[in-house]
Amino acid sequence: MRILVIEDEVKIAGAVKRGLEIHGYAVDMVHDGDTGYAYAGSDDYDLIVLDRMLPGMDGITVCEKLRDDGIHTPVLMLTARGTIGDKVDGLNSGADDYLVKPFSFDELSARVRALLRRPQVSTGTVLKVDNLEFDPITFTASRAGQPIKLSHKEFLLLEYFMHHAGQVITKDSLISHIWNEDADILPNTVEVYIGYLRTKIDRAFPKEKPLLHTRRGFGYVLGITGGN
Ligand code: CA
């Protein structure tokens, strides 16, 4: 698997390259948008890690141009900002996933693996668990075809669970991924929001199988076989 890293912050680019190489990927690295666009179009990469803010052509433009050229290599966009608008811009430009800086290498590596596992022809960005669907571009969720209205925090929570379906997610991990900009979040706050989300995706659909499960002492699992 060959990965192209387009990132102007040389330290970050170098760390990403070394980390991916340890995991057995071949990695090429460039530091500006124009060179990145030329590389991405001229060589056969399995994945592109693309910074959003770049000298020359910015990441959004690089991604749009690649998609216009018919190049559908999965793109993981790095963004320094984590607002909804930035995510929408990134995903609308044709990126397949995004990661907000600062990120842990473990998370980058997990996203890279997930993108490489996807079928080569993209079927869109809608995430599905059973009959629960989540569209990160339109910011809509639905279950059995019925739209679900979510608050901003519930949306972020569900998005995180959808990306990690079937995995046990601890409260600590939810706090650091969903609430990292807020101070003094209590584990109780997480429980309250899990309760809101469960009401909307499970309790509102009594005929469907519950999807959001509590693993006492461990955390939460989104999936059809979460158990107890
Ligand atoms: Ca940058």
PDB file of N, CA and C and ligand atoms in Angstrom, residues 7-9 51 53-54 101, ligand 1:
ATOM      1  N   GLU A   7       1.476  17.720   3.323  1.00  0.00           N
ATOM      2  CA  GLU A   7       1.411  18.460   4.599  1.00  0.00           C
ATOM      3  C   GLU A   7       2.596  19.403   4.660  1.00  0.00           C
ATOM      4  N   ASP A   8       2.315  20.704   4.858  1.00  0.00           N
ATOM      5  CA  ASP A   8       3.399  21.684   4.820  1.00  0.00           C
ATOM      6  C   ASP A   8       4.157  21.786   6.140  1.00  0.00           C
ATOM      7  N   GLU A   9       3.549  21.353   7.235  1.00  0.00           N
ATOM      8  CA  GLU A   9       4.278  21.374   8.505  1.00  0.00           C
ATOM      9  C   GLU A   9       5.214  20.167   8.519  1.00  0.00           C
ATOM     10  N   ASP A  51      -3.450  17.777   3.987  1.00  0.00           N
ATOM     11  CA  ASP A  51      -3.697  18.882   4.910  1.00  0.00           C
ATOM     12  C   ASP A  51      -4.605  19.896   4.216  1.00  0.00           C
ATOM     13  N   MET A  53      -4.910  23.303   5.004  1.00  0.00           N
ATOM     14  CA  MET A  53      -4.242  24.589   4.780  1.00  0.00           C
ATOM     15  C   MET A  53      -2.837  24.333   4.254  1.00  0.00           C
ATOM     16  N   LEU A  54      -2.625  24.690   2.985  1.00  0.00           N
ATOM     17  CA  LEU A  54      -1.331  24.436   2.353  1.00  0.00           C
ATOM     18  C   LEU A  54      -0.884  25.669   1.587  1.00  0.00           C
ATOM     19  N   LYS A 101      -6.738  18.388  13.857  1.00  0.00           N
ATOM     20  CA  LYS A 101      -5.458  18.552  14.568  1.00  0.00           C
ATOM     21  C   LYS A 101      -5.705  19.218  15.917  1.00  0.00           C
TER      22      LYS A 101
HETATM   23 CA    CA B   1      -0.916  23.331   6.912  1.00  0.00          CA
END
